[in-house]
Amino acid sequence: MPLLSIVIPTHKRPRLIARAISSALDVYKNVDLEIIVVPNGQDDTWRAIAEQHGHDPRIQWHYLPAGNACAARNHGLANAQGKYLRFLDDDDYLLPGAAEQLELIERERLDACSAPLEFTTADGIGRYSIGLPVTDDFVSAAIHSATVSLTQGSIFRTSRIREIRWRENVDLYDDYLWMLDVVTAGEMTWTKTPVPVCTYVQHDGARLSRIRRSNRNSRILVDALLHVHRELQAQGRLSPRRDEAVAAALLAHAHSAFPASPVYLSAAIRKAKAIASDAAPLQPIFVRHPWLNKHLLLIEWAALAPRYVTRGYRRASWFVGRLLNRLNS
């Protein structure tokens, strides 16, 4: 049995999948490792990379002619033989801290170990890291990861997540929804490390196109959070900090997506306040100005028209800023 399985879905990114594979081989060069690459959709660009690694028994290629990234992750998870497992997107790559993370979860005999991600752009301009949620409770951390996903930064004991499938019918929040399903399934022994383990690459095109707000996507996420709360309550696993985590995540989503679905998200805000009246959205502005939370619903409606009017301006400003950064680099 390999010590670690790495599942990498890929689609039409031959150069990037080559980098992702190389990073895994470099970081885990002294580890009994299997890398399961799952090309999905109509794509033959991966075959040249597969030929380059044809001599390496650690790398497996499982082609899914139909399906998406979530289907690919499910396929990889079902076929993984490692004691531990981590997911890696084809455009991201592992850092040396990932080796220490594996040593930690093995030494402490844990079910999961999480670490921060390093963020950068596709052209490498700017690097920064966002710390993990400030809690020692895995359930609360996973719920709070609405703003910082734990999925890419975590290693899991394979036996604990084997039956937890990714939702193949969603086009947004897929990693976060999977984490919610993980914590709903049961308690896990968990720790975290402060050292970044993976570089998360943000793209102008592919990933920006995923920032879609719609009533359907909002309902999926809000329903998932409320389902987690009901399940934790039914299982006798609720606590005040888990109440606060669910409420804060609901409020954070409501604030970020409010213009797309104001009536529905107004109801979500009221439900969040019923769960934990003192909870506040996770966005920094509410940390700097806590008084905003006292009148959150009123503020969201008051800001609705200006947010619509300035939406085009804010997008233009973002692209101009990116262009200036490139010209000055």
Short mmCIF file of N, CA and C in Angstrom, two decimals, residues 304-314:
data_model
loop_
_atom_site.label_atom_id
_atom_site.label_comp_id
_atom_site.label_asym_id
_atom_site.label_seq_id
_atom_site.Cartn_x
_atom_site.Cartn_y
_atom_site.Cartn_z
N LEU A 304 -27.37 48.01 -2.15
CA LEU A 304 -27.70 47.20 -3.33
C LEU A 304 -27.59 48.00 -4.62
N ALA A 305 -28.23 49.14 -4.70
CA ALA A 305 -28.18 49.95 -5.93
C ALA A 305 -26.77 50.41 -6.26
N PRO A 306 -26.01 50.97 -5.30
CA PRO A 306 -24.63 51.35 -5.61
C PRO A 306 -23.77 50.18 -6.08
N ARG A 307 -23.99 49.00 -5.51
CA ARG A 307 -23.20 47.84 -5.95
C ARG A 307 -23.52 47.47 -7.38
N TYR A 308 -24.79 47.57 -7.77
CA TYR A 308 -25.16 47.32 -9.17
C TYR A 308 -24.52 48.36 -10.09
N VAL A 309 -24.62 49.63 -9.70
CA VAL A 309 -24.13 50.72 -10.55
C VAL A 309 -22.62 50.65 -10.73
N THR A 310 -21.91 50.33 -9.67
CA THR A 310 -20.44 50.35 -9.72
C THR A 310 -19.83 49.02 -10.11
N ARG A 311 -20.67 48.02 -10.39
CA ARG A 311 -20.13 46.70 -10.71
C ARG A 311 -19.20 46.75 -11.91
N GLY A 312 -19.63 47.41 -12.98
CA GLY A 312 -18.77 47.53 -14.17
C GLY A 312 -17.51 48.30 -13.89
N TYR A 313 -17.63 49.37 -13.08
CA TYR A 313 -16.46 50.18 -12.74
C TYR A 313 -15.45 49.36 -11.95
N ARG A 314 -15.95 48.58 -10.98
CA ARG A 314 -15.03 47.79 -10.16
C ARG A 314 -14.33 46.73 -11.00
#
